[in-house]
PDB file of C-alpha atoms in Angstrom:
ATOM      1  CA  UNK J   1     -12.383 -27.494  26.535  1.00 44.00           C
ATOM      2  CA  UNK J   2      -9.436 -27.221  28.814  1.00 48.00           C
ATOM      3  CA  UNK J   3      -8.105 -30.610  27.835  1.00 48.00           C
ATOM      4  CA  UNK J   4      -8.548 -29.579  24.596  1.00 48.00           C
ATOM      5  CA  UNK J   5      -6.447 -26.679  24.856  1.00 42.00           C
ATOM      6  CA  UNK J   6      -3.819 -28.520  27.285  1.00 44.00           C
ATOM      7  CA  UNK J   7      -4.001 -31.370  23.907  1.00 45.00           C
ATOM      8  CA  UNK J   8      -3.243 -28.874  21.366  1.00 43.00           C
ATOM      9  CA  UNK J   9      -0.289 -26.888  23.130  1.00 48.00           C
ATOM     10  CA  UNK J  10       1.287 -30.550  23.411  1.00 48.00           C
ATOM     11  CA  UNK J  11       0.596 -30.979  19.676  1.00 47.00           C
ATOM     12  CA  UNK J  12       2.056 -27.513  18.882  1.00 46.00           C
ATOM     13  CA  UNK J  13       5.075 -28.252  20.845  1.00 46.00           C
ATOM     14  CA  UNK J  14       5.974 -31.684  18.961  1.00 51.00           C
ATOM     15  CA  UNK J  15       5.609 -29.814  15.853  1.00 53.00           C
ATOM     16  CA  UNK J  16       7.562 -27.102  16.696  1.00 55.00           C
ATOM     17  CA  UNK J  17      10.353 -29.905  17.357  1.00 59.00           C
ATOM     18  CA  UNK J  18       9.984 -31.073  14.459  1.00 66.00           C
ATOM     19  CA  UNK J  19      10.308 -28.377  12.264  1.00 70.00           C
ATOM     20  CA  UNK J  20      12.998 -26.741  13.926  1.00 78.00           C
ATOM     21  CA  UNK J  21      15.400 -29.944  12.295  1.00 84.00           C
ATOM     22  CA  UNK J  22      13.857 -29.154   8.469  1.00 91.00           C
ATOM     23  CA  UNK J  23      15.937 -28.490   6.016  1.00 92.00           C
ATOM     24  CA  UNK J  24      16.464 -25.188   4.718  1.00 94.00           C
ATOM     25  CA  UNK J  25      17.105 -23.309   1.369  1.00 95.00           C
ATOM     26  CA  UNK J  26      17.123 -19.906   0.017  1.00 95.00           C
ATOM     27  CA  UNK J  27      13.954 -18.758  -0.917  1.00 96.00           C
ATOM     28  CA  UNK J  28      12.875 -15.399  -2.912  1.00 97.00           C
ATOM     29  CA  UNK J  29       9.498 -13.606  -1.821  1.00 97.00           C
ATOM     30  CA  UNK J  30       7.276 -12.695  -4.629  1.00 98.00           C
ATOM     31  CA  UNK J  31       4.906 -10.532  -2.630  1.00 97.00           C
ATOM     32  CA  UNK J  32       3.941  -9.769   1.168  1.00 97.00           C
ATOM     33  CA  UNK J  33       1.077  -7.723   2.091  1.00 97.00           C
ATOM     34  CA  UNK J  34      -1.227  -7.314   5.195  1.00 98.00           C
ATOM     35  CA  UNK J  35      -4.657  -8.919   5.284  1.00 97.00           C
ATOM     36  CA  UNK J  36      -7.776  -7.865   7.814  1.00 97.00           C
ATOM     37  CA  UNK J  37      -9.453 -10.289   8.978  1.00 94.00           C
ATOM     38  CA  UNK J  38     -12.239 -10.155  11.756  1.00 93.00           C
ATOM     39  CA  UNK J  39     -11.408 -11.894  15.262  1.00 92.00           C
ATOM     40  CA  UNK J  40     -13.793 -13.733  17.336  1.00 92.00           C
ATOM     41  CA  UNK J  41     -14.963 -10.818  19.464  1.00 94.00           C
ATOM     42  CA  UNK J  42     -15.859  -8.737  15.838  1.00 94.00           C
ATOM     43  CA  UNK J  43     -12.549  -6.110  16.861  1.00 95.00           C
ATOM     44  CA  UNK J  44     -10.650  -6.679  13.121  1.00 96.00           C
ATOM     45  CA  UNK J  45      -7.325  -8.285  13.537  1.00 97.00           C
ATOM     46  CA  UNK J  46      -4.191  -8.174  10.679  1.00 97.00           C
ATOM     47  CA  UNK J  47      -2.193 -10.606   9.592  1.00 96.00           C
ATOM     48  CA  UNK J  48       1.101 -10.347   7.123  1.00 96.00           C
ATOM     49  CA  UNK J  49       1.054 -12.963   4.099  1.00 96.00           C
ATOM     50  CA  UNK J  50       4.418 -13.845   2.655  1.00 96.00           C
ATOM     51  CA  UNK J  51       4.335 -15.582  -1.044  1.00 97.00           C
ATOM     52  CA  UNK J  52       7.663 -16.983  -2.091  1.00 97.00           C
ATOM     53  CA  UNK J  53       9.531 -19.358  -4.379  1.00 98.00           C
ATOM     54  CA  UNK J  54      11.810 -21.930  -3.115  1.00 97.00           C
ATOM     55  CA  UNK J  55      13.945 -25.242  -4.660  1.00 97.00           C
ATOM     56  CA  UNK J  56      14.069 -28.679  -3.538  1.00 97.00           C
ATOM     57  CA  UNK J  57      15.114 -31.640  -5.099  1.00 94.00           C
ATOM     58  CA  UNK J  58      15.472 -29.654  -8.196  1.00 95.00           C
ATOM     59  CA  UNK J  59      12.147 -28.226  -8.276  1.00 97.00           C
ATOM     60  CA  UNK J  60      11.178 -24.910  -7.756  1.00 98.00           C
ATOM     61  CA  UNK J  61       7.968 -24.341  -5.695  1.00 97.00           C
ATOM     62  CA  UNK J  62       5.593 -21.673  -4.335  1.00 97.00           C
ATOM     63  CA  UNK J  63       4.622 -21.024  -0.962  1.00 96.00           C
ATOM     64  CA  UNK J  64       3.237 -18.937   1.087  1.00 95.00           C
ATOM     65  CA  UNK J  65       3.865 -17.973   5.263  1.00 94.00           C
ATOM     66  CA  UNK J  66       1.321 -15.969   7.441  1.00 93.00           C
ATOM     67  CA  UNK J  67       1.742 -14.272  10.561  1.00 91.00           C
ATOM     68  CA  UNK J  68      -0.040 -14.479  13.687  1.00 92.00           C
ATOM     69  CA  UNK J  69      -2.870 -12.569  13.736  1.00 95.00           C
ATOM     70  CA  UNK J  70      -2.569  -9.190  15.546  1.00 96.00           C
ATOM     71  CA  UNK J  71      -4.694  -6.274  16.376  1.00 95.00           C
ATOM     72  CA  UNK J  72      -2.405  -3.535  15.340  1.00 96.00           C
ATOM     73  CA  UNK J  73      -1.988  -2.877  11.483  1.00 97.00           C
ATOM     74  CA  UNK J  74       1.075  -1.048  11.914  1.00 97.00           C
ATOM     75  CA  UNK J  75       2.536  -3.767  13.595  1.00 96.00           C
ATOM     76  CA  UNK J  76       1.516  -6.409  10.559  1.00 96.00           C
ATOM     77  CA  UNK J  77       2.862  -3.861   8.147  1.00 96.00           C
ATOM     78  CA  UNK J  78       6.068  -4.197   9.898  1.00 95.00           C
ATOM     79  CA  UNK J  79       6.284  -8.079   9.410  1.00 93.00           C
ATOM     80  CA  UNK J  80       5.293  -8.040   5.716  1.00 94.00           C
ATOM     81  CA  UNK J  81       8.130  -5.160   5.206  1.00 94.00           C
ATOM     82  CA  UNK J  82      10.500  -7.422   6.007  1.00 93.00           C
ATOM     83  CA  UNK J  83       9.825  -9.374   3.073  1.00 94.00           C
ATOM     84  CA  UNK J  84       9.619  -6.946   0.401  1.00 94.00           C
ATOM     85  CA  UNK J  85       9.692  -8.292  -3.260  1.00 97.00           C
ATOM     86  CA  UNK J  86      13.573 -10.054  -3.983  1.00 96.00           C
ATOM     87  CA  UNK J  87      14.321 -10.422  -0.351  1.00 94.00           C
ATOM     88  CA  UNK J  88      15.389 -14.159  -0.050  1.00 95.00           C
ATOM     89  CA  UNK J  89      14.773 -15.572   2.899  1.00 94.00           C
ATOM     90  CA  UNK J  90      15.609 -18.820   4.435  1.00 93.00           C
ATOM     91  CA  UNK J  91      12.653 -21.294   3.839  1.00 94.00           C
ATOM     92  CA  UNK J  92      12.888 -24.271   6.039  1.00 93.00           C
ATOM     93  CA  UNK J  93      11.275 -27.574   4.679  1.00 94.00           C
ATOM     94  CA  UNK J  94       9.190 -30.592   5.666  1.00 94.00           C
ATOM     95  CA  UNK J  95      11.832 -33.120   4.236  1.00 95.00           C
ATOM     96  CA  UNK J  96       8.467 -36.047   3.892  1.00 95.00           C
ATOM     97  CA  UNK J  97       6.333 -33.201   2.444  1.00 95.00           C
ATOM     98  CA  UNK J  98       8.678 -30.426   0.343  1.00 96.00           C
ATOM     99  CA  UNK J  99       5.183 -28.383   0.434  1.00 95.00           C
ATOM    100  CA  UNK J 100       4.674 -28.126   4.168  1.00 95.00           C
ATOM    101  CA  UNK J 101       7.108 -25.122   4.855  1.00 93.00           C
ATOM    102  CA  UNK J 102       7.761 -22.074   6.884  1.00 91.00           C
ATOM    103  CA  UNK J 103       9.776 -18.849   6.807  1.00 89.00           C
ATOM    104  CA  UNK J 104      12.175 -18.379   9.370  1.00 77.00           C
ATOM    105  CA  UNK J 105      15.442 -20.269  10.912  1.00 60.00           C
ATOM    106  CA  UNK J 106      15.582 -23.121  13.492  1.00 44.00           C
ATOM    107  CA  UNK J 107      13.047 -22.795  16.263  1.00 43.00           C
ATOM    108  CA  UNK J 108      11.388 -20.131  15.382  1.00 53.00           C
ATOM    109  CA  UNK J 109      10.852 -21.678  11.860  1.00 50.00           C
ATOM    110  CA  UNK J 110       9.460 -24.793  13.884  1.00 50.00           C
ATOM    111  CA  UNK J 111       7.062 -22.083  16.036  1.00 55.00           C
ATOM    112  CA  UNK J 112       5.688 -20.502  13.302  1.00 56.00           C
ATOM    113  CA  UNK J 113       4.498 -24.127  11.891  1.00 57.00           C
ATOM    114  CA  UNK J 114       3.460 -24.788  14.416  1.00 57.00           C
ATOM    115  CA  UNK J 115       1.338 -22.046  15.123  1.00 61.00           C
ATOM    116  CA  UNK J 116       0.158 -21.880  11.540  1.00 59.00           C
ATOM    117  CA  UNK J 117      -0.865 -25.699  12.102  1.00 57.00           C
ATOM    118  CA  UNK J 118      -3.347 -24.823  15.253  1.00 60.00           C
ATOM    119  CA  UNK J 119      -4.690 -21.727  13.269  1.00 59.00           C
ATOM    120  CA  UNK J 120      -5.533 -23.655  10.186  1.00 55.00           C
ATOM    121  CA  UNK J 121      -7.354 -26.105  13.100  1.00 54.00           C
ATOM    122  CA  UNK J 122      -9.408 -23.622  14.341  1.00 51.00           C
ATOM    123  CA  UNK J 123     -10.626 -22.702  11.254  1.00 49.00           C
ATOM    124  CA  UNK J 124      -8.760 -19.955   9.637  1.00 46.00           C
ATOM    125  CA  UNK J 125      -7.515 -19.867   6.275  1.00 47.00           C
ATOM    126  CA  UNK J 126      -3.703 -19.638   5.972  1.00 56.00           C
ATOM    127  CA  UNK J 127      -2.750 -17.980   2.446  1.00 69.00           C
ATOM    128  CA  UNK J 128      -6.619 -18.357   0.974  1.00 55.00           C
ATOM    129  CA  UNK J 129      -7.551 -16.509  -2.129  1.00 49.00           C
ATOM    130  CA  UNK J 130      -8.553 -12.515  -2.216  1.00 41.00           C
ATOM    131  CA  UNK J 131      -9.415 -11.293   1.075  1.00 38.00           C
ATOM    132  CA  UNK J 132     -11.725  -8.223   0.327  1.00 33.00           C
ATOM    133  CA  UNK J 133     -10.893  -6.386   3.374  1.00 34.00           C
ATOM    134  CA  UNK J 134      -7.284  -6.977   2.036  1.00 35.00           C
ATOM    135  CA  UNK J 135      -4.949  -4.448   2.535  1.00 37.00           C
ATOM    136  CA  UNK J 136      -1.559  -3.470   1.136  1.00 39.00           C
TER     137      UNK J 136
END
């Protein structure tokens, strides 16, 4: 399990390289709200969803950005206010894949893939359909 672990922080680290050099454009969030989900240990845990619109290559696209998962609502509530409906953040871009894409600028664009990468690994959804303990 360790080697595991020690396997995917490598893994998480080349992608985070990598998607710190992506592209980026303008993008313009359609919606953000906070979902509950339920951790390992049963305790619930909340995570801010971002959907947006970007352009590349002269087609516009949807996607869609989720937090880390935290235990404190509040806190997730914070996250998905910075992305209220209009904002128009900068939406960096997998320049092989236009769909693979994150919210955020240079590294911590690249984190945030990254992280959403080992997440979607382990088994959680990233920007599924209705959540019914949704919130927000």
């Amino acid at each position: 399990m360790q080697a595991e672990a020690v396997a995917l922080r490598g893994a998480a680290a080349r992608a985070a390289g990598a998607a710190a050099t992506w592209p980026e454009v303008r993008g313009h969030v359609l919606s953000a709200r906070v979902l509950e989900r339920q951790g390992l240990d049963g305790r619930p845990l909340f995570v801010a969803e971002v959907r947006y619109l970007y352009n590349v290559h002269a087609r516009t696209r949807q996607g869609c950005w989720t937090g880390a998962p935290l235990s404190s609502r509040s806190a997730a509530e914070r996250l998905a206010g910075r992305y209220t409906v209009g904002t128009k953040p900068w939406v960096a871009y997998n320049p092989a894949n236009p769909t693979e894409t994150t919210l955020g600028q240079g590294s911590l664009a690249g984190l945030t893939a990254a992280l959403r990468r080992l997440l979607a690994r382990a088994g959680s959804s990233s920007c599924g359909g209705a959540d019914p303990r949704m919130a927000g």
